MMTF fields as JSON, N, C-alpha, C and O atoms, coordinates in Angstrom:
{
  "mmtfVersion": "1.0.0",
  "mmtfProducer": "UNKNOWN",
  "numBonds": 563,
  "numAtoms": 564,
  "numGroups": 141,
  "numChains": 1,
  "numModels": 1,
  "chainsPerModel": [1],
  "groupsPerChain": [141],
  "chainIdList": ["A"],
  "bondAtomList": [4, 2, 8, 6, 12, 10, 16, 14, 20, 18, 24, 22, 28, 26, 32, 30, 36, 34, 40, 38, 44, 42, 48, 46, 52, 50, 56, 54, 60, 58, 64, 62, 68, 66, 72, 70, 76, 74, 80, 78, 84, 82, 88, 86, 92, 90, 96, 94, 100, 98, 104, 102, 108, 106, 112, 110, 116, 114, 120, 118, 124, 122, 128, 126, 132, 130, 136, 134, 140, 138, 144, 142, 148, 146, 152, 150, 156, 154, 160, 158, 164, 162, 168, 166, 172, 170, 176, 174, 180, 178, 184, 182, 188, 186, 192, 190, 196, 194, 200, 198, 204, 202, 208, 206, 212, 210, 216, 214, 220, 218, 224, 222, 228, 226, 232, 230, 236, 234, 240, 238, 244, 242, 248, 246, 252, 250, 256, 254, 260, 258, 264, 262, 268, 266, 272, 270, 276, 274, 280, 278, 284, 282, 288, 286, 292, 290, 296, 294, 300, 298, 304, 302, 308, 306, 312, 310, 316, 314, 320, 318, 324, 322, 328, 326, 332, 330, 336, 334, 340, 338, 344, 342, 348, 346, 352, 350, 356, 354, 360, 358, 364, 362, 368, 366, 372, 370, 376, 374, 380, 378, 384, 382, 388, 386, 392, 390, 396, 394, 400, 398, 404, 402, 408, 406, 412, 410, 416, 414, 420, 418, 424, 422, 428, 426, 432, 430, 436, 434, 440, 438, 444, 442, 448, 446, 452, 450, 456, 454, 460, 458, 464, 462, 468, 466, 472, 470, 476, 474, 480, 478, 484, 482, 488, 486, 492, 490, 496, 494, 500, 498, 504, 502, 508, 506, 512, 510, 516, 514, 520, 518, 524, 522, 528, 526, 532, 530, 536, 534, 540, 538, 544, 542, 548, 546, 552, 550, 556, 554, 560, 558],
  "bondOrderList": [1, 1, 1, 1, 1, 1, 1, 1, 1, 1, 1, 1, 1, 1, 1, 1, 1, 1, 1, 1, 1, 1, 1, 1, 1, 1, 1, 1, 1, 1, 1, 1, 1, 1, 1, 1, 1, 1, 1, 1, 1, 1, 1, 1, 1, 1, 1, 1, 1, 1, 1, 1, 1, 1, 1, 1, 1, 1, 1, 1, 1, 1, 1, 1, 1, 1, 1, 1, 1, 1, 1, 1, 1, 1, 1, 1, 1, 1, 1, 1, 1, 1, 1, 1, 1, 1, 1, 1, 1, 1, 1, 1, 1, 1, 1, 1, 1, 1, 1, 1, 1, 1, 1, 1, 1, 1, 1, 1, 1, 1, 1, 1, 1, 1, 1, 1, 1, 1, 1, 1, 1, 1, 1, 1, 1, 1, 1, 1, 1, 1, 1, 1, 1, 1, 1, 1, 1, 1, 1, 1],
  "groupList": [{"groupName": "UNK", "atomNameList": ["N", "CA", "C", "O"], "elementList": ["N", "C", "C", "O"], "formalChargeList": [0, 0, 0, 0], "bondAtomList": [1, 0, 2, 1, 3, 2], "bondOrderList": [1, 1, 2], "singleLetterCode": "X", "chemCompType": "L-PEPTIDE LINKING"}],
  "groupTypeList": [0, 0, 0, 0, 0, 0, 0, 0, 0, 0, 0, 0, 0, 0, 0, 0, 0, 0, 0, 0, 0, 0, 0, 0, 0, 0, 0, 0, 0, 0, 0, 0, 0, 0, 0, 0, 0, 0, 0, 0, 0, 0, 0, 0, 0, 0, 0, 0, 0, 0, 0, 0, 0, 0, 0, 0, 0, 0, 0, 0, 0, 0, 0, 0, 0, 0, 0, 0, 0, 0, 0, 0, 0, 0, 0, 0, 0, 0, 0, 0, 0, 0, 0, 0, 0, 0, 0, 0, 0, 0, 0, 0, 0, 0, 0, 0, 0, 0, 0, 0, 0, 0, 0, 0, 0, 0, 0, 0, 0, 0, 0, 0, 0, 0, 0, 0, 0, 0, 0, 0, 0, 0, 0, 0, 0, 0, 0, 0, 0, 0, 0, 0, 0, 0, 0, 0, 0, 0, 0, 0, 0],
  "groupIdList": [1, 2, 3, 4, 5, 6, 7, 8, 9, 10, 11, 12, 13, 14, 15, 16, 17, 18, 19, 20, 21, 22, 23, 24, 25, 26, 27, 28, 29, 30, 31, 32, 33, 34, 35, 36, 37, 38, 39, 40, 41, 42, 43, 44, 45, 46, 47, 48, 49, 50, 51, 52, 53, 54, 55, 56, 57, 58, 59, 60, 61, 62, 63, 64, 65, 66, 67, 68, 69, 70, 71, 72, 73, 74, 75, 76, 77, 78, 79, 80, 81, 82, 83, 84, 85, 86, 87, 88, 89, 90, 91, 92, 93, 94, 95, 96, 97, 98, 99, 100, 101, 102, 103, 104, 105, 106, 107, 108, 109, 110, 111, 112, 113, 114, 115, 116, 117, 118, 119, 120, 121, 122, 123, 124, 125, 126, 127, 128, 129, 130, 131, 132, 133, 134, 135, 136, 137, 138, 139, 140, 141],
  "secStructList": [7, 7, 7, 7, 7, 6, 6, 1, 7, 3, 3, 3, 3, 3, 1, 7, 7, 3, 3, 3, 3, 3, 3, 1, 1, 6, 6, 7, 7, 4, 4, 4, 7, 7, 7, 3, 3, 3, 3, 3, 3, 7, 2, 2, 2, 2, 2, 2, 2, 2, 2, 2, 2, 6, 6, 7, 3, 3, 3, 3, 3, 3, 3, 3, 3, 1, 1, 2, 2, 2, 2, 2, 2, 2, 2, 2, 2, 2, 2, 2, 6, 7, 5, 7, 6, 6, 3, 3, 3, 3, 1, 1, 1, 7, 7, 7, 3, 3, 3, 3, 3, 3, 7, 6, 6, 1, 7, 6, 6, 7, 3, 3, 3, 3, 3, 3, 7, 6, 6, 1, 7, 3, 3, 3, 3, 3, 3, 3, 1, 7, 7, 1, 7, 1, 1, 1, 7, 7, 7, 7, 7],
  "xCoordList": [-20.643, -19.678, -18.474, -18.635, -17.363, -16.051, -15.636, -15.857, -14.989, -14.398, -13.183, -12.297, -13.103, -12.075, -10.77, -10.794, -9.713, -8.536, -8.001, -7.344, -8.204, -7.834, -6.264, -5.766, -5.57, -4.198, -3.472, -2.284, -4.323, -3.819, -4.261, -3.692, -5.217, -5.665, -4.38, -3.665, -4.196, -3.216, -3.791, -4.538, -3.369, -3.866, -2.602, -1.641, -2.749, -1.761, -2.278, -3.085, -1.854, -2.472, -1.587, -0.421, -2.131, -1.381, -1.86, -3.043, -0.88, -1.259, -0.074, 1.13, -0.724, 0.1, 0.709, 0.099, 1.777, 2.143, 2.859, 3.797, 2.604, 2.975, 3.035, 2.724, 3.479, 3.426, 2.312, 2.236, 1.595, 0.458, 1.043, 1.358, 1.144, 1.822, 0.511, -0.11, 0.22, -0.94, -0.334, 0.717, -1.118, -0.826, -0.789, -1.709, 0.275, 0.368, -0.657, -0.99, -1.054, -1.959, -3.362, -3.588, -4.235, -5.536, -6.385, -6.527, -6.966, -7.908, -7.131, -7.737, -5.867, -5.078, -5.131, -5.156, -5.151, -4.955, -3.474, -2.623, -3.337, -2.077, -0.939, 0.024, -1.142, 0.122, 0.335, 1.429, -0.46, -0.222, 0.38, 0.84, 0.278, 0.834, 2.254, 2.994, 2.695, 4.186, 4.759, 5.981, 4.35, 5.052, 4.022, 2.806, 4.517, 3.614, 4.184, 5.385, 3.345, 3.69, 3.48, 2.393, 4.518, 4.281, 3.884, 4.345, 2.77, 2.322, 2.225, 1.905, 2.573, 2.503, 1.097, 0.161, 1.09, -0.406, -0.372, 0.671, -1.696, -1.769, -2.639, -2.219, -3.973, -5.003, -4.548, -4.768, -3.953, -3.449, -2.403, -2.419, -1.62, -0.578, -1.163, -0.864, -2.091, -2.821, -3.625, -3.682, -4.196, -4.984, -4.096, -4.472, -2.889, -1.794, -1.54, -1.625, -1.219, -0.815, -2.032, -1.814, -3.283, -4.377, -4.528, -4.706, -4.452, -4.678, -3.575, -3.854, -2.323, -1.216, -1.611, -1.465, -2.152, -2.421, -3.831, -4.246, -4.451, -5.698, -5.312, -6.17, -4.006, -3.495, -3.555, -3.259, -3.934, -3.831, -2.647, -2.388, -1.801, -0.68, -1.014, -1.996, -0.227, -0.442, 0.888, 1.81, 0.943, 1.954, 1.696, 0.517, 2.617, 2.256, 3.126, 4.354, 2.405, 3.178, 2.977, 1.845, 3.949, 3.965, 5.292, 6.148, 5.452, 6.816, 6.997, 6.1, 8.228, 8.839, 9.914, 10.313, 10.484, 11.596, 12.752, 12.644, 13.965, 15.165, 15.537, 16.513, 14.965, 15.075, 14.809, 14.267, 15.076, 14.958, 13.469, 13.215, 12.503, 11.016, 10.767, 10.079, 11.276, 10.874, 11.481, 10.93, 12.671, 13.467, 12.6, 12.337, 12.106, 11.496, 10.065, 9.777, 9.245, 8.115, 8.397, 7.75, 9.273, 9.512, 9.904, 9.459, 10.728, 11.183, 10.007, 9.911, 8.999, 7.772, 6.93, 6.37, 6.721, 5.975, 6.677, 6.013, 7.907, 8.635, 8.554, 8.33, 8.774, 8.421, 7.223, 7.212, 6.053, 4.722, 4.536, 3.638, 5.5, 5.198, 4.779, 4.624, 4.54, 4.009, 5.193, 6.347, 4.917, 5.791, 6.106, 5.195, 7.353, 7.578, 8.308, 8.854, 8.377, 9.189, 8.815, 9.677, 7.386, 6.955, 7.125, 6.502, 7.886, 7.989, 9.16, 10.268, 8.879, 10.033, 10.543, 9.748, 11.83, 12.431, 13.008, 14.026, 12.402, 12.715, 13.689, 13.465, 14.981, 15.999, 15.769, 16.447, 14.835, 14.492, 13.476, 13.659, 12.117, 10.963, 11.035, 11.237, 10.862, 10.791, 9.583, 8.704, 9.5, 8.277, 7.229, 7.494, 6.036, 5.035, 4.565, 4.572, 4.133, 3.717, 2.35, 2.032, 1.461, 0.173, 0.137, 0.425, -0.235, -0.297, -1.783, -2.608, -2.176, -3.421, -3.678, -3.014, -4.834, -5.006, -6.674, -7.507, -6.925, -8.452, -8.868, -8.279, -10.113, -10.96, -11.518, -12.109, -11.403, -12.063, -13.484, -14.063, -14.174, -15.524, -16.253, -17.478, -15.401, -15.961, -15.936, -15.384, -16.598, -16.549, -15.065, -14.234, -14.789, -13.453, -12.939, -11.729, -13.921, -13.587, -13.351, -12.891, -13.698, -13.38, -12.008, -11.616, -11.218, -9.945, -9.771, -10.367, -9.052, -8.741, -7.355, -6.529, -7.234, -6.094, -5.408, -5.975, -4.155, -3.385, -2.163, -1.546, -1.727, -0.727, 0.237, -0.065, 1.251, 2.395, 2.035, 1.782, 2.023, 1.952, 3.441, 4.502, 3.348, 4.713, 5.815, 6.982, 5.268, 6.081, 6.592, 7.488, 5.957, 6.438, 5.292, 5.375, 4.393, 3.526, 2.269, 1.714, 1.697, 0.623, -0.622, -0.843, -1.374, -2.525, -3.606, -3.432, -4.738, -5.887, -6.465, -6.529, -6.971, -7.519, -9.059, -9.974, -9.04, -10.431, -10.458, -9.493, -11.802, -12.066, -12.36, -13.153, -11.66, -12.098, -12.497, -12.172, -13.216, -13.548, -12.508, -12.454, -11.666, -10.604, -9.336, -9.474, -8.181, -7.122, -5.861, -4.777, -6.104, -5.057, -5.277, -6.377, -4.145, -4.014, -4.485, -3.908, -5.658, -6.124, -5.18, -5.346, -4.255, -3.7, -2.232, -1.807, -1.481, -0.031, -0.158, -1.106, 1.061, 1.081, 1.596, 2.379, 1.225, 1.406, 3.104, 3.583, 3.884, 5.165, 5.611, 5.07, 6.555, 7.228, 8.459, 9.018, 8.988, 10.245, 10.807, 11.925],
  "yCoordList": [8.349, 7.854, 8.685, 9.899, 8.255, 9.003, 9.27, 8.56, 10.446, 11.127, 10.348, 9.943, 10.125, 9.482, 10.359, 11.492, 9.78, 10.553, 10.182, 9.143, 10.917, 10.738, 10.725, 10.192, 11.324, 11.25, 9.925, 9.689, 9.131, 7.853, 6.654, 5.562, 6.949, 5.961, 5.531, 6.383, 4.312, 3.712, 2.643, 1.803, 2.685, 1.596, 0.913, 1.544, -0.381, -1.219, -1.888, -2.798, -1.498, -2.011, -3.253, -3.037, -4.418, -5.555, -5.958, -6.016, -6.208, -6.62, -6.307, -6.366, -5.945, -5.761, -4.157, -3.174, -4.103, -2.98, -3.167, -3.961, -2.551, -2.964, -1.74, -0.615, -2.053, -0.946, -1.182, -2.203, -0.324, -0.399, 0.26, 1.45, -0.521, 0.108, 0.345, -0.59, 1.611, 2.062, 2.252, 2.854, 1.666, 1.596, 3.018, 3.733, 3.605, 4.755, 5.132, 6.259, 3.832, 3.891, 3.307, 2.099, 4.165, 3.775, 3.049, 3.619, 2.032, 1.111, 0.137, -0.617, 0.0, -0.958, -2.257, -2.174, -3.49, -4.762, -4.716, -3.88, -5.614, -5.895, -5.954, -5.188, -6.901, -7.21, -5.901, -5.783, -4.968, -3.954, -2.584, -1.664, -2.632, -1.445, -1.344, -2.27, -0.128, 0.134, 0.709, 0.563, 1.313, 1.842, 1.979, 1.979, 2.079, 2.033, 3.012, 3.28, 3.584, 4.604, 3.809, 3.318, 3.766, 3.148, 4.206, 5.341, 3.491, 4.284, 3.399, 2.218, 4.107, 3.168, 2.911, 3.71, 1.482, 0.929, -0.231, -0.634, -0.737, -1.642, -1.156, -0.27, -1.651, -0.998, -0.949, 0.113, -1.905, -1.617, -0.448, 0.323, -0.386, 0.685, 2.011, 2.908, 2.086, 3.068, 3.8, 5.023, 2.934, 3.043, 3.641, 4.533, 2.954, 3.563, 5.108, 6.003, 5.284, 6.594, 7.645, 8.726, 7.291, 8.01, 8.446, 9.633, 7.352, 7.658, 8.722, 9.585, 8.484, 9.44, 10.976, 11.915, 11.106, 12.376, 12.932, 14.072, 12.014, 12.546, 12.652, 12.907, 12.455, 12.754, 11.512, 11.636, 10.323, 9.179, 8.358, 7.928, 8.062, 7.343, 5.896, 5.294, 5.357, 4.115, 3.46, 4.145, 2.156, 1.39, 0.374, 0.081, -0.214, -1.026, -2.293, -2.238, -3.473, -4.72, -5.334, -5.324, -5.838, -6.224, -6.759, -7.118, -6.808, -7.188, -6.728, -6.733, -6.295, -5.776, -6.636, -7.485, -6.605, -7.324, -6.293, -5.1, -7.135, -6.277, -5.763, -6.306, -4.896, -4.267, -2.82, -2.289, -2.192, -0.695, -0.149, 0.86, -0.924, -0.537, -0.897, -0.116, -2.005, -2.018, -1.128, -0.85, -0.553, 0.427, 1.666, 2.267, 2.107, 3.329, 3.186, 4.207, 2.274, 2.172, 2.399, 3.226, 1.705, 1.698, 2.989, 3.471, 3.682, 5.195, 6.109, 7.002, 5.875, 6.623, 6.41, 7.421, 5.369, 5.168, 5.874, 6.602, 5.734, 6.49, 8.181, 8.926, 8.522, 9.959, 10.482, 11.508, 9.784, 10.122, 9.999, 10.622, 9.087, 8.964, 7.69, 7.522, 6.57, 5.275, 4.71, 4.984, 3.938, 3.139, 1.858, 1.134, 1.654, 0.477, -0.553, -1.407, -0.56, -1.651, -3.01, -3.889, -3.307, -4.487, -4.8, -5.741, -4.098, -4.365, -5.314, -5.068, -6.387, -7.184, -7.045, -6.812, -7.185, -6.968, -8.419, -8.824, -9.163, -10.587, -10.578, -9.976, -11.431, -11.293, -11.85, -11.413, -12.843, -13.461, -13.121, -12.997, -12.924, -12.309, -10.923, -10.057, -10.723, -9.084, -8.472, -9.201, -7.137, -6.28, -6.524, -6.536, -6.717, -7.153, -5.928, -4.799, -6.227, -5.366, -5.66, -6.847, -4.712, -4.898, -4.07, -2.874, -4.717, -4.071, -3.719, -4.63, -2.454, -1.923, -1.405, -0.456, -2.054, -1.505, -1.292, -2.045, -0.147, 0.312, -0.69, -0.992, -1.146, -2.165, -1.148, -0.16, -1.283, -0.489, -0.606, 0.31, -1.576, -1.956, -1.43, -1.309, -1.094, -0.699, 0.908, 1.63, 1.351, 2.735, 3.073, 2.188, 4.331, 4.899, 4.614, 4.652, 4.292, 3.86, 2.466, 2.044, 1.643, 0.159, -0.078, 0.485, -0.919, -1.13, -2.685, -3.382, -3.163, -4.698, -4.567, -3.678, -5.658, -5.614, -6.939, -8.03, -6.746, -8.122, -8.031, -6.966, -9.102, -9.105, -10.234, -11.023, -10.183, -11.138, -12.527, -12.444, -13.55, -14.734, -15.269, -14.834, -16.139, -16.397, -16.966, -17.178, -17.193, -17.734, -16.451, -16.541, -15.337, -14.195, -13.956, -13.031, -14.837, -14.758, -13.956, -14.26, -12.785, -12.168, -13.087, -14.142, -12.676, -13.635, -12.562, -11.711, -12.627, -11.777, -11.994, -13.2, -11.209, -11.605, -10.831, -11.347, -9.65, -9.022, -7.775, -7.289, -7.228, -5.875, -5.043, -5.443, -3.882, -2.985, -1.778, -1.499, -0.888, 0.474, 1.571, 2.616, 1.134, 2.164, 1.272, 0.596, 1.363, 0.572, 1.632, 1.282, 2.859, 3.894, 4.308, 4.231, 4.787, 5.059, 6.362, 7.273, 6.629, 7.908, 8.711, 9.926, 8.099, 8.848, 9.208, 10.235, 8.528, 8.728, 9.745, 9.866, 10.55, 11.494, 10.756, 9.82, 11.097, 10.57, 10.806, 11.927, 9.688, 9.727, 8.736, 7.644, 9.189, 8.307, 7.971, 8.797, 6.623, 6.395, 5.138, 4.669],
  "zCoordList": [33.279, 32.426, 32.522, 32.398, 32.709, 32.782, 31.312, 30.331, 31.385, 30.209, 29.561, 30.313, 28.231, 27.653, 27.505, 27.023, 27.927, 27.74, 26.403, 26.328, 25.311, 23.915, 23.671, 22.679, 24.612, 24.427, 24.829, 24.61, 25.422, 26.05, 24.85, 24.855, 23.943, 22.932, 21.998, 21.471, 21.872, 20.949, 20.226, 20.728, 18.808, 17.956, 17.241, 16.8, 17.201, 16.38, 15.346, 15.53, 14.085, 13.064, 12.383, 12.053, 12.212, 11.606, 10.191, 9.855, 9.468, 8.011, 7.047, 7.297, 5.838, 4.704, 4.516, 4.937, 3.94, 3.191, 2.116, 2.178, 1.034, -0.377, -1.255, -0.866, -2.529, -3.487, -4.512, -5.195, -4.556, -5.633, -7.102, -7.146, -8.156, -9.268, -10.254, -10.759, -10.428, -11.371, -12.735, -12.953, -13.644, -15.075, -15.489, -15.092, -16.337, -16.873, -18.141, -18.509, -18.694, -19.856, -19.405, -19.472, -18.972, -18.655, -19.522, -20.603, -19.416, -20.449, -21.12, -21.881, -20.981, -21.552, -20.784, -19.556, -21.376, -20.624, -19.978, -20.278, -19.17, -18.388, -19.458, -19.455, -20.334, -21.414, -22.141, -22.692, -22.233, -23.195, -22.59, -23.266, -21.075, -20.386, -20.46, -20.129, -20.931, -21.077, -19.917, -19.941, -18.898, -17.715, -16.478, -16.669, -15.379, -14.183, -13.313, -13.353, -12.493, -11.442, -9.904, -9.601, -9.115, -7.952, -6.887, -6.769, -6.009, -4.699, -3.659, -3.788, -2.333, -1.283, -0.871, -0.909, -0.41, -0.264, 0.826, 1.341, 1.124, 2.067, 3.049, 3.794, 3.203, 4.169, 5.591, 6.173, 6.26, 7.624, 7.765, 8.724, 6.878, 6.7, 6.701, 7.491, 5.684, 5.468, 6.614, 6.738, 7.379, 8.457, 9.755, 10.514, 9.806, 10.834, 10.51, 11.351, 9.18, 8.842, 9.055, 9.602, 8.614, 8.869, 10.239, 10.515, 11.276, 12.553, 13.193, 14.025, 12.651, 13.185, 12.791, 13.574, 11.414, 10.945, 11.561, 11.358, 12.29, 13.105, 14.582, 15.428, 14.903, 16.3, 17.239, 18.427, 16.716, 17.474, 17.295, 16.171, 18.424, 18.304, 17.717, 18.151, 16.764, 16.129, 15.645, 15.202, 15.746, 15.232, 14.223, 14.021, 13.551, 12.418, 12.44, 12.516, 12.367, 12.444, 11.053, 10.569, 10.417, 9.074, 8.618, 9.426, 7.335, 6.754, 5.458, 4.615, 5.257, 3.866, 3.347, 4.144, 2.162, 1.985, 2.326, 2.611, 2.21, 2.576, 1.156, 0.64, 0.526, -0.717, -0.81, 0.16, -1.716, -1.861, -1.692, -1.035, -2.355, -2.001, -0.456, 0.202, 0.13, 1.652, 2.471, 3.537, 2.13, 2.751, 2.697, 3.739, 1.418, 1.19, 1.973, 2.597, 2.054, 2.675, 4.274, 4.916, 4.771, 6.168, 6.512, 7.553, 5.748, 6.028, 6.042, 6.885, 5.008, 4.89, 6.04, 6.465, 6.616, 7.873, 8.983, 9.72, 9.162, 10.208, 10.144, 11.098, 8.897, 8.706, 9.172, 9.852, 8.828, 9.159, 10.699, 11.265, 11.45, 12.929, 13.441, 14.65, 12.397, 12.815, 13.618, 13.289, 14.652, 15.33, 14.391, 13.99, 14.098, 13.25, 13.841, 13.143, 15.15, 15.871, 15.439, 15.445, 14.995, 14.661, 13.152, 12.66, 12.472, 11.045, 10.884, 11.361, 10.208, 9.943, 8.475, 7.564, 8.269, 6.984, 6.557, 7.118, 5.624, 5.431, 4.23, 3.18, 4.539, 3.6, 2.327, 1.397, 2.087, 0.902, 0.01, -1.201, 0.734, 0.004, -0.278, 0.573, -1.526, -1.989, -1.341, -0.883, -1.282, -0.759, -1.796, -2.998, -1.311, -2.301, -3.076, -2.587, -4.38, -5.383, -5.898, -5.97, -6.281, -6.775, -7.974, -7.935, -9.112, -10.493, -10.697, -10.631, -10.942, -11.105, -12.324, -12.741, -13.163, -14.499, -14.589, -14.085, -15.312, -15.327, -16.432, -17.47, -15.893, -16.961, -18.031, -17.596, -19.182, -20.141, -20.24, -20.823, -19.775, -19.682, -18.428, -18.411, -17.295, -16.123, -16.011, -16.842, -14.895, -14.465, -14.158, -13.957, -14.133, -13.823, -12.475, -12.253, -11.437, -10.055, -9.831, -8.771, -10.941, -10.749, -11.233, -12.255, -10.525, -10.984, -11.023, -10.202, -11.861, -11.798, -11.025, -11.23, -10.052, -9.132, -9.533, -9.484, -9.929, -10.267, -9.315, -9.309, -8.46, -7.628, -8.198, -9.094, -7.634, -8.035, -7.205, -6.003, -7.747, -7.1, -6.561, -7.008, -5.676, -5.051, -6.061, -5.732, -7.374, -8.454, -9.319, -10.158, -9.027, -9.786, -11.084, -11.892, -11.079, -12.231, -11.824, -10.768, -12.715, -12.463, -12.019, -12.613, -11.021, -10.581, -10.29, -9.418, -11.055, -10.71, -9.486, -9.247, -8.502, -7.498, -7.122, -6.481, -7.636, -7.346, -8.103, -8.692, -8.033, -8.46, -7.114, -6.263, -7.017, -5.852, -6.321, -7.475, -5.6, -5.803, -5.671, -6.32, -4.684, -4.496, -3.856, -2.837, -4.546, -3.763, -3.65, -3.184, -4.091, -3.845, -2.498, -1.951, -1.906, -0.524, -0.372, -0.966, 0.487, 0.758, 1.801, 1.902, 2.53, 3.599, 3.334, 3.863, 2.632, 2.257, 1.179, 0.403, 1.244, 0.091, -1.212, -1.048, -2.455, -3.68, -3.749, -3.58, -4.0, -4.034, -5.244, -5.418, -5.979, -7.076, -6.397, -5.675, -6.616, -6.074, -6.992, -6.777]
}
């Protein structure tokens, strides 16, 4: 068996990049939350950033809006070293947002995830054990 040249390994991650907005008032239902803190998110973008930090060249293919949030997320990927040649900036669709509230009946690790629907209305989609990004530094913007 030949030895693997780890410097030649490359990974291309395809999928979403978004902002996770975590409720600043844990235990409150969505309609009672007064303020939110944004965090970079999206599993494929997280993986690309984690790979770079582990020394593996990685690129990301996805889309953001032509808005302040999209510019910030794109800049963050580039600062970390992710190849962003495959990222499209859509002129009409805004950068995706996910609103995260802690369910008062669940353990602290379970979160209710609510995303914007195409019509701008909140739409619950799932419960996840972790939706906050383990690789990107926590940043407020």
